[in-house]
Tab-separated table of C-alpha atoms in Angstrom:
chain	number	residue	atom	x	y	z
A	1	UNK	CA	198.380	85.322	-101.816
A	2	UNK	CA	199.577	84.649	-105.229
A	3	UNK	CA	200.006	86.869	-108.258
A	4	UNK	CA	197.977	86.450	-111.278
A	5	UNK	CA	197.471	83.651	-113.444
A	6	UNK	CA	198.660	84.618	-117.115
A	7	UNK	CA	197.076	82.579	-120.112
A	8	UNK	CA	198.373	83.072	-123.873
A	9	UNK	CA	195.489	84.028	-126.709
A	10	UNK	CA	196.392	84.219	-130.016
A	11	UNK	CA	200.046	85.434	-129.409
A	12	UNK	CA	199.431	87.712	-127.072
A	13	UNK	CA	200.051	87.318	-123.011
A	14	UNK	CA	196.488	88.270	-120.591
A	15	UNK	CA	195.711	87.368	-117.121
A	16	UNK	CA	192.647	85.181	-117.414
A	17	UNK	CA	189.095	86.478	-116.000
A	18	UNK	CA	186.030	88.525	-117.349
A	19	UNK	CA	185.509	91.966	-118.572
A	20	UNK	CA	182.050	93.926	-119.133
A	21	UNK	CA	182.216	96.856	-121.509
A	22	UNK	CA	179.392	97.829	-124.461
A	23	UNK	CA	176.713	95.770	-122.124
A	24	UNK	CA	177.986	92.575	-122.498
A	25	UNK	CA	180.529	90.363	-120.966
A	26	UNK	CA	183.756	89.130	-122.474
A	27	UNK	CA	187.009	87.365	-121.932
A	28	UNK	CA	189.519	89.575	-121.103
A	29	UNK	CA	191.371	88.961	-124.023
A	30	UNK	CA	188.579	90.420	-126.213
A	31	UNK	CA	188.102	93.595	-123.976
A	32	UNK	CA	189.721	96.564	-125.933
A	33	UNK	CA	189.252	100.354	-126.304
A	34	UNK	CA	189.376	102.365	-129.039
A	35	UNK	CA	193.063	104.341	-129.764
A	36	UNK	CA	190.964	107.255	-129.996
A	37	UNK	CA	189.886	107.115	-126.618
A	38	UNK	CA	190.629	109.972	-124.548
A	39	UNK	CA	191.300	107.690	-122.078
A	40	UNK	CA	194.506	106.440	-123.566
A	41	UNK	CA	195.711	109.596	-125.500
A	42	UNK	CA	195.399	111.852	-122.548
A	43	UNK	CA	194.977	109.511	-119.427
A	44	UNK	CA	191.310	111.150	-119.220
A	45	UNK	CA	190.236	108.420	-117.190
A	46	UNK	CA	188.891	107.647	-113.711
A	47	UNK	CA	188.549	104.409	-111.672
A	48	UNK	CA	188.284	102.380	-109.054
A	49	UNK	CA	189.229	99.018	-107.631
A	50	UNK	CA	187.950	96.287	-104.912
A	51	UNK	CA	189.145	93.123	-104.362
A	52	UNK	CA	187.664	89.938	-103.562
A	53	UNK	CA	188.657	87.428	-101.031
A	54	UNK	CA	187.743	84.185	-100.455
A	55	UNK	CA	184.192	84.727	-102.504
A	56	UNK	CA	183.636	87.822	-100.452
A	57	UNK	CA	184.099	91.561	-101.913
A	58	UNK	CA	185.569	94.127	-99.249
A	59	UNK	CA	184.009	96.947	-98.635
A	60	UNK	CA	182.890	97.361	-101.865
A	61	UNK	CA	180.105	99.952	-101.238
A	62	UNK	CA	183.026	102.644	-100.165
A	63	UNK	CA	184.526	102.097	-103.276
A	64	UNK	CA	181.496	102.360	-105.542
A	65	UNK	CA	180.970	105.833	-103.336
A	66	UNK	CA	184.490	106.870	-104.556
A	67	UNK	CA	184.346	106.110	-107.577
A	68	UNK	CA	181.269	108.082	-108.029
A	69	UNK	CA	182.912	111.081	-106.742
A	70	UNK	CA	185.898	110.443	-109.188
A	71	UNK	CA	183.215	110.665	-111.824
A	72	UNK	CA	181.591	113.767	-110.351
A	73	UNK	CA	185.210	115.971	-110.188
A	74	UNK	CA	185.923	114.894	-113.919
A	75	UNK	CA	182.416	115.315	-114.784
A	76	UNK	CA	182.721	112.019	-116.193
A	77	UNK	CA	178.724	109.799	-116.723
A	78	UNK	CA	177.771	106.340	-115.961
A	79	UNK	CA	174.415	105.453	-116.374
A	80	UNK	CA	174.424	102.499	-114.186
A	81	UNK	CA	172.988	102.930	-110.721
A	82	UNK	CA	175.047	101.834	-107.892
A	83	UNK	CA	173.010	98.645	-107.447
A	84	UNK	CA	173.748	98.217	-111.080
A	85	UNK	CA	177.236	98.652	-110.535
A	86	UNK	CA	177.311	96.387	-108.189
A	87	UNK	CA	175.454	93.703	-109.829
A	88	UNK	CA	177.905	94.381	-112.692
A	89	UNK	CA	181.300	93.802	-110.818
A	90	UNK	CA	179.874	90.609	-109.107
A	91	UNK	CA	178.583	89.229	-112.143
A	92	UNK	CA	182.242	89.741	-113.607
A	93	UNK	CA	183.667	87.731	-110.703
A	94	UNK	CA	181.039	85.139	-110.737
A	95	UNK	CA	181.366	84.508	-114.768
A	96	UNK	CA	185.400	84.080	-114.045
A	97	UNK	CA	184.852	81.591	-110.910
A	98	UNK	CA	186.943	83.738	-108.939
A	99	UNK	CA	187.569	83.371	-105.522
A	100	UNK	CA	190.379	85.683	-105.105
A	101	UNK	CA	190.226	88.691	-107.471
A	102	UNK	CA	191.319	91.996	-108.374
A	103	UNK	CA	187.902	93.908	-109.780
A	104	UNK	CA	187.938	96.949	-111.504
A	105	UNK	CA	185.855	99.944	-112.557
A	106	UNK	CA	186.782	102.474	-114.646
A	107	UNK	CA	185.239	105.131	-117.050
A	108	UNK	CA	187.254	107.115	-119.994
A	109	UNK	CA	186.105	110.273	-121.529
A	110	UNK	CA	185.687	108.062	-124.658
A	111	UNK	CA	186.168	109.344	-128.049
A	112	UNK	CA	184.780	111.971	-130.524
A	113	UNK	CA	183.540	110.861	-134.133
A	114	UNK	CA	185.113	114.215	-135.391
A	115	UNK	CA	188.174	113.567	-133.904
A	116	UNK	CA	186.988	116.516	-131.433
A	117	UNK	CA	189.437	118.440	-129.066
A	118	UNK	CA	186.612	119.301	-126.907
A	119	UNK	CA	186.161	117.219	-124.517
A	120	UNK	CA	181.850	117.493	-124.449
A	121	UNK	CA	182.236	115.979	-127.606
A	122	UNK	CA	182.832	112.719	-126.675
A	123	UNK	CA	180.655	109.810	-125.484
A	124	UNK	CA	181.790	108.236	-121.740
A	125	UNK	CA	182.774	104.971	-122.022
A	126	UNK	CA	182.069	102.418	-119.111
A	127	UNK	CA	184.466	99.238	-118.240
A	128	UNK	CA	184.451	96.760	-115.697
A	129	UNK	CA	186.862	93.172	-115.122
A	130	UNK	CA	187.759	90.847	-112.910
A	131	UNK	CA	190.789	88.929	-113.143
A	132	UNK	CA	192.682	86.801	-110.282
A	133	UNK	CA	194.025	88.808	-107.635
A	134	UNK	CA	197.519	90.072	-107.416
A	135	UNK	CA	199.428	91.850	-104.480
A	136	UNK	CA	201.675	94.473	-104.245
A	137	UNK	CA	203.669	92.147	-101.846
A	138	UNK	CA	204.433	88.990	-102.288
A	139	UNK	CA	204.240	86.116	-100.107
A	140	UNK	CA	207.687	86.287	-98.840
A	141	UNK	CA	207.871	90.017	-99.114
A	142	UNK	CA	204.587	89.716	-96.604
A	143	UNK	CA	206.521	87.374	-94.046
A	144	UNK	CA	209.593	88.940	-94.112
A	145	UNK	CA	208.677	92.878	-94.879
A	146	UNK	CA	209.691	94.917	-98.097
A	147	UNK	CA	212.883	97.079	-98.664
A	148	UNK	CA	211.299	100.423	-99.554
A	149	UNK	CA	213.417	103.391	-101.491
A	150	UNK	CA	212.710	106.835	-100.657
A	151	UNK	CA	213.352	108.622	-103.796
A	152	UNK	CA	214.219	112.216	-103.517
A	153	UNK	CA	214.165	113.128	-106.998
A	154	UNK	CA	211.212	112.860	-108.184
A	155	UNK	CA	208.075	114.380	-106.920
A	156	UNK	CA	204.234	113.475	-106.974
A	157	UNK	CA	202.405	115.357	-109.122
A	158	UNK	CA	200.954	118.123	-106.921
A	159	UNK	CA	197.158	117.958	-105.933
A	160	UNK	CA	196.441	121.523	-107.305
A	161	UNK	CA	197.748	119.777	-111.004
A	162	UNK	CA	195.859	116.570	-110.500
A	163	UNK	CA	193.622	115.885	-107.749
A	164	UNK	CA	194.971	112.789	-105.605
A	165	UNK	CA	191.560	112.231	-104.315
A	166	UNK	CA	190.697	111.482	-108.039
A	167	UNK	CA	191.934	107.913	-108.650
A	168	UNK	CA	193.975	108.564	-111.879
A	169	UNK	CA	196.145	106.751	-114.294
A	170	UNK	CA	198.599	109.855	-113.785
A	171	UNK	CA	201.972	107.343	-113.056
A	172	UNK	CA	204.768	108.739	-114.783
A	173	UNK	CA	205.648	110.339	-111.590
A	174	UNK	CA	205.295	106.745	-109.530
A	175	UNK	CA	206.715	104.641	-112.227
A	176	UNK	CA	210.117	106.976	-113.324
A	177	UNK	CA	210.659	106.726	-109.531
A	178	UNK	CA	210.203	103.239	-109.238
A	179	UNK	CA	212.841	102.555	-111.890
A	180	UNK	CA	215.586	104.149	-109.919
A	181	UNK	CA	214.240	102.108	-106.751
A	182	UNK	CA	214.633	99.231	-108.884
A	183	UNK	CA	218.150	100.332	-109.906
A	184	UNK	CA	219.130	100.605	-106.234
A	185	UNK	CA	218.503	97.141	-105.027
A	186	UNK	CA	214.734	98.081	-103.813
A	187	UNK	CA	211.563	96.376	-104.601
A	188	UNK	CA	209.211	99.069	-104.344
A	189	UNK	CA	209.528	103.467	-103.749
A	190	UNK	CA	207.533	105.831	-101.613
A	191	UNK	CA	207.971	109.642	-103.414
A	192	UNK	CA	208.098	113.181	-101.437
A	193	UNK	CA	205.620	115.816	-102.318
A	194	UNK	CA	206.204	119.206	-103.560
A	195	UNK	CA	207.264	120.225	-100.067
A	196	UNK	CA	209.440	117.319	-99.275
A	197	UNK	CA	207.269	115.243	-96.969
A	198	UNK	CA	206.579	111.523	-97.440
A	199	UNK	CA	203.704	111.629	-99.828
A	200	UNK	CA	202.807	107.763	-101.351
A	201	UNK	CA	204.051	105.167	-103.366
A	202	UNK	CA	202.700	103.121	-106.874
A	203	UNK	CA	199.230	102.511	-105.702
A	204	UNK	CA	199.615	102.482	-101.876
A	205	UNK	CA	199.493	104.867	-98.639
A	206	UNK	CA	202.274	104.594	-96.201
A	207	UNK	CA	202.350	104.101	-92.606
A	208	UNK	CA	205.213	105.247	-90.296
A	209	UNK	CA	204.861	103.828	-86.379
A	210	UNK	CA	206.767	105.617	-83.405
A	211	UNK	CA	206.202	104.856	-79.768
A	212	UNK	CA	203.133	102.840	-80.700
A	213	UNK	CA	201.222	105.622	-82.625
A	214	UNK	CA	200.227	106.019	-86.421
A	215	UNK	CA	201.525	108.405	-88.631
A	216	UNK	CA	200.372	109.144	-92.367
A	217	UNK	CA	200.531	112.140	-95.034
A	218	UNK	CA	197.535	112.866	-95.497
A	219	UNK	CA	197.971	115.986	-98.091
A	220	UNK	CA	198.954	115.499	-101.729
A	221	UNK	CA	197.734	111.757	-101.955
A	222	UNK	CA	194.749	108.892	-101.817
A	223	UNK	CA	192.904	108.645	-98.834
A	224	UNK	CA	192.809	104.909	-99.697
A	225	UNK	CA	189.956	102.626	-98.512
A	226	UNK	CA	192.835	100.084	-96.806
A	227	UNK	CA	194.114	103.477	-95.328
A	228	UNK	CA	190.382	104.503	-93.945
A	229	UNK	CA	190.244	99.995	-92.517
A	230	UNK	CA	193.456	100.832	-90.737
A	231	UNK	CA	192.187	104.243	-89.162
A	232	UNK	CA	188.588	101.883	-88.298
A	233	UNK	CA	190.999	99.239	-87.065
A	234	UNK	CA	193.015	101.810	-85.379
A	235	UNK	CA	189.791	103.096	-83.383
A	236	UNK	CA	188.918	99.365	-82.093
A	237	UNK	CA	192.342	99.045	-80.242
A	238	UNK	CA	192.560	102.682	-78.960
A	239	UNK	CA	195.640	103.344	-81.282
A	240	UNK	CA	196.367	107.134	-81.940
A	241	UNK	CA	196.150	107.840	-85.416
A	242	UNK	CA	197.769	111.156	-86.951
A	243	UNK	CA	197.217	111.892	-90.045
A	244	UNK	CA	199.415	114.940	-91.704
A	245	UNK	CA	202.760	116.081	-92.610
A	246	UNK	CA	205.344	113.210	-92.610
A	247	UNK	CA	208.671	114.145	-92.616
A	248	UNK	CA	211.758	112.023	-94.264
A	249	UNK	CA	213.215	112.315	-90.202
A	250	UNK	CA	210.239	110.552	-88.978
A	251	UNK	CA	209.928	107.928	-91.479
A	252	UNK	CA	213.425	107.021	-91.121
A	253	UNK	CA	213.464	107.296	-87.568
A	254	UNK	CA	210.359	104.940	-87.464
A	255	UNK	CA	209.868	101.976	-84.989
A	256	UNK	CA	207.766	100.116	-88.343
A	257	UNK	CA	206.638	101.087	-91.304
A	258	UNK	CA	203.916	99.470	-93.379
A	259	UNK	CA	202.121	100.345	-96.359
A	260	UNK	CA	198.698	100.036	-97.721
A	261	UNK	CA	196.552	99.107	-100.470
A	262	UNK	CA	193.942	96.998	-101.951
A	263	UNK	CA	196.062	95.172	-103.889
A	264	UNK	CA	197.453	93.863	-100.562
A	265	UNK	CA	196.286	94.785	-97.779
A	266	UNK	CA	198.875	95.454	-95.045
A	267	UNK	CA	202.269	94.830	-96.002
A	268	UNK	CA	204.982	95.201	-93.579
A	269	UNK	CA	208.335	97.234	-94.529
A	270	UNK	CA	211.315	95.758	-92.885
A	271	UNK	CA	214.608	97.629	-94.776
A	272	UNK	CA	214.292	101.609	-95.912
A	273	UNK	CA	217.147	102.654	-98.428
A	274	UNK	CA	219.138	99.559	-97.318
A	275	UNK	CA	218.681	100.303	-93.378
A	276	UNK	CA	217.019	97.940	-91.281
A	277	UNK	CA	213.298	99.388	-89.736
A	278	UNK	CA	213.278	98.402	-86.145
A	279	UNK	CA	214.994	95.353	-85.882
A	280	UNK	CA	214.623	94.144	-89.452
A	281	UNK	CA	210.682	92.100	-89.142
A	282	UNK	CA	207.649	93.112	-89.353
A	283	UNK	CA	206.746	94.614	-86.161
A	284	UNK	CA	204.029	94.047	-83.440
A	285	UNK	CA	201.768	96.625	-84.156
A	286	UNK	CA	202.068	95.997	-87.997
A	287	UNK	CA	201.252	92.573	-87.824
A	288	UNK	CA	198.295	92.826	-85.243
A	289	UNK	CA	196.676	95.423	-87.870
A	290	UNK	CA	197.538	92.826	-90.835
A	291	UNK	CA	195.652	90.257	-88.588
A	292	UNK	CA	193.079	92.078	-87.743
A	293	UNK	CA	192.414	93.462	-91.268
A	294	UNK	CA	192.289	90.017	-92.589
A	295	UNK	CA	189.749	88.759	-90.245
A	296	UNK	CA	187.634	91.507	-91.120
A	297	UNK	CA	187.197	89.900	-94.347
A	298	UNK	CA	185.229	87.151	-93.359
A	299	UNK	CA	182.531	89.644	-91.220
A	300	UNK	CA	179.272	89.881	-92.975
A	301	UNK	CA	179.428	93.697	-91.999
A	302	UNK	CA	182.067	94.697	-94.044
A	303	UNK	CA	181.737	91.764	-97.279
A	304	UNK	CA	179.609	91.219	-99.701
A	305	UNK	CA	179.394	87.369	-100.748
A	306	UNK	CA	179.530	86.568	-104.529
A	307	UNK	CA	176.567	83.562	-105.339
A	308	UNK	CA	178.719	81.454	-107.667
A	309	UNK	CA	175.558	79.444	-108.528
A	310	UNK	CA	175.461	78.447	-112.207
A	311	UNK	CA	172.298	76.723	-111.853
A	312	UNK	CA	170.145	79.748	-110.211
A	313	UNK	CA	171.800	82.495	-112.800
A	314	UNK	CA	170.891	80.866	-116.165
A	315	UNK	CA	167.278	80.252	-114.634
């Protein structure tokens, strides 16, 4: 598991790999928005992302049926159809010649001609890329397990501001917390809610295990689709899942802790605020879920295979 490849076109720094936006397809370099866009002036913006492993896509159809309800809350169009969709975000993959990638969908409010403040002035803008795929984790941090900061300070933006459920580019929260994680000697944070219990981290769910049981917020953040794979994987071993309030007690007092994402996977946490989790490796239970969710990925039932066929395409 590697992070990105980075290429350097005409000055400027962009991981290589293929973007779709306006009905065509395009380097990634060449993919831009307007600065008008709602999207960037007021984060008015929903999205969605899938990775691919291998040539396969995971689970792709629960994200498509996300994002669709992202679109639906913000009542945000598309005019693609999910089989267009999908034929859209493997056709960026296939273009790139990824095997391992990091595909995204997204769709901004767009921008008004008039310079409008009314948002049902302006026309929905659709983008979609594929670029290689980068984790959360990396490849030592995945052997060895993370040190995670619990930052008190700062809380996530409460769900009756900005609906969690509603994948958003709402980070200011995520990132102003990270920097102090990064200040104390972590490499990544996990924020309280409004209330003070565990809520999530930048772009992943967390998992707390005690006595060989699950335990997840479930309020106030993402339900995830890694998060929904380890409740599915969860089910197949008889492990009892409970999904609610997390307290800072029980996340400290935890036997392991993991978090989740699609950017990742399953990614062990081994130190929390400079203490040692359990006895300082990933534990059992984390690592038979990491196993298990990686063999998943090569079952027909839960991929979708990306033709990478040249030939058969341009005929």
């Amino acid at each position: 598991m590697t992070q990105p490849d980075v290429g350097r076109i005409d000055g400027l720094t962009y991981p290589t790999g293929t973007a779709y936006m306006a009905g065509q397809y395009l380097p990634m370099s060449e993919a831009r928005i307007s600065v008008l866009d709602w999207g960037l002036l007021h984060s008015d913006v929903t999205y969605d992302t899938v990775h691919v492993w291998n040539g396969k896509f995971f689970r792709l159809d629960l994200h498509i049926a996300r994002f669709r309800r992202s679109l639906e809350r913000l009542r945000l169009s598309v005019k693609y159809s999910d089989d267009e969709l999908r034929h859209i975000l493997v056709e960026c993959v296939r273009r790139a010649g990824l095997r391992n990638a990091y595909v995204e969908m997204l769709c901004t409010r767009g921008l008004s001609p008039t310079f409008s403040r009314d948002p049902r002035d302006a026309a929905n803008q659709f983008v979609a890329f594929a670029v290689p795929y980068g984790s959360v984790a990396n490849a030592r941090q995945l052997k060895e397990g993370l040190h995670l900061h619990l930052i008190d300070t700062v809380r996530r933006i409460p769900p009756e501001s900005v609906d969690p459920q509603v994948k958003n580019y709402h980070w200011l929260d995520l990132v102003t917390a990270q920097f102090q994680g990064f200040d104390a000697g972590a490499e990544t944070v996990v924020i309280k809610d409004m209330n003070g219990n565990v809520a999530e981290g930048p772009g992943f769910n967390i998992f707390a295990v005690r006595h060989g049981a699950l335990y997840t917020p479930e309020h106030g953040v993402l339900h995830g689709i890694t998060r929904r794979t380890v409740f599915d994987i969860a089910e197949q071993f008889g492990i009892a899942v409970h999904s609610g309030n997390v307290s800072e007690d029980q996340l400290r007092h935890a036997d392991e802790i993991f978090i989740t994402s699609t950017a990742g996977g399953i990614m062990p946490v081994t130190r929390l605020n400079g203490v040692s989790v359990g006895n300082g490796a990933p534990g059992d239970l984390t690592q038979t879920i990491f196993r298990t969710y990686w063999e998943w990925h090569d079952d027909p039932a839960w991929t979708l295979t990306v033709d990478y066929d040249e030939a058969k395409h341009a005929q």
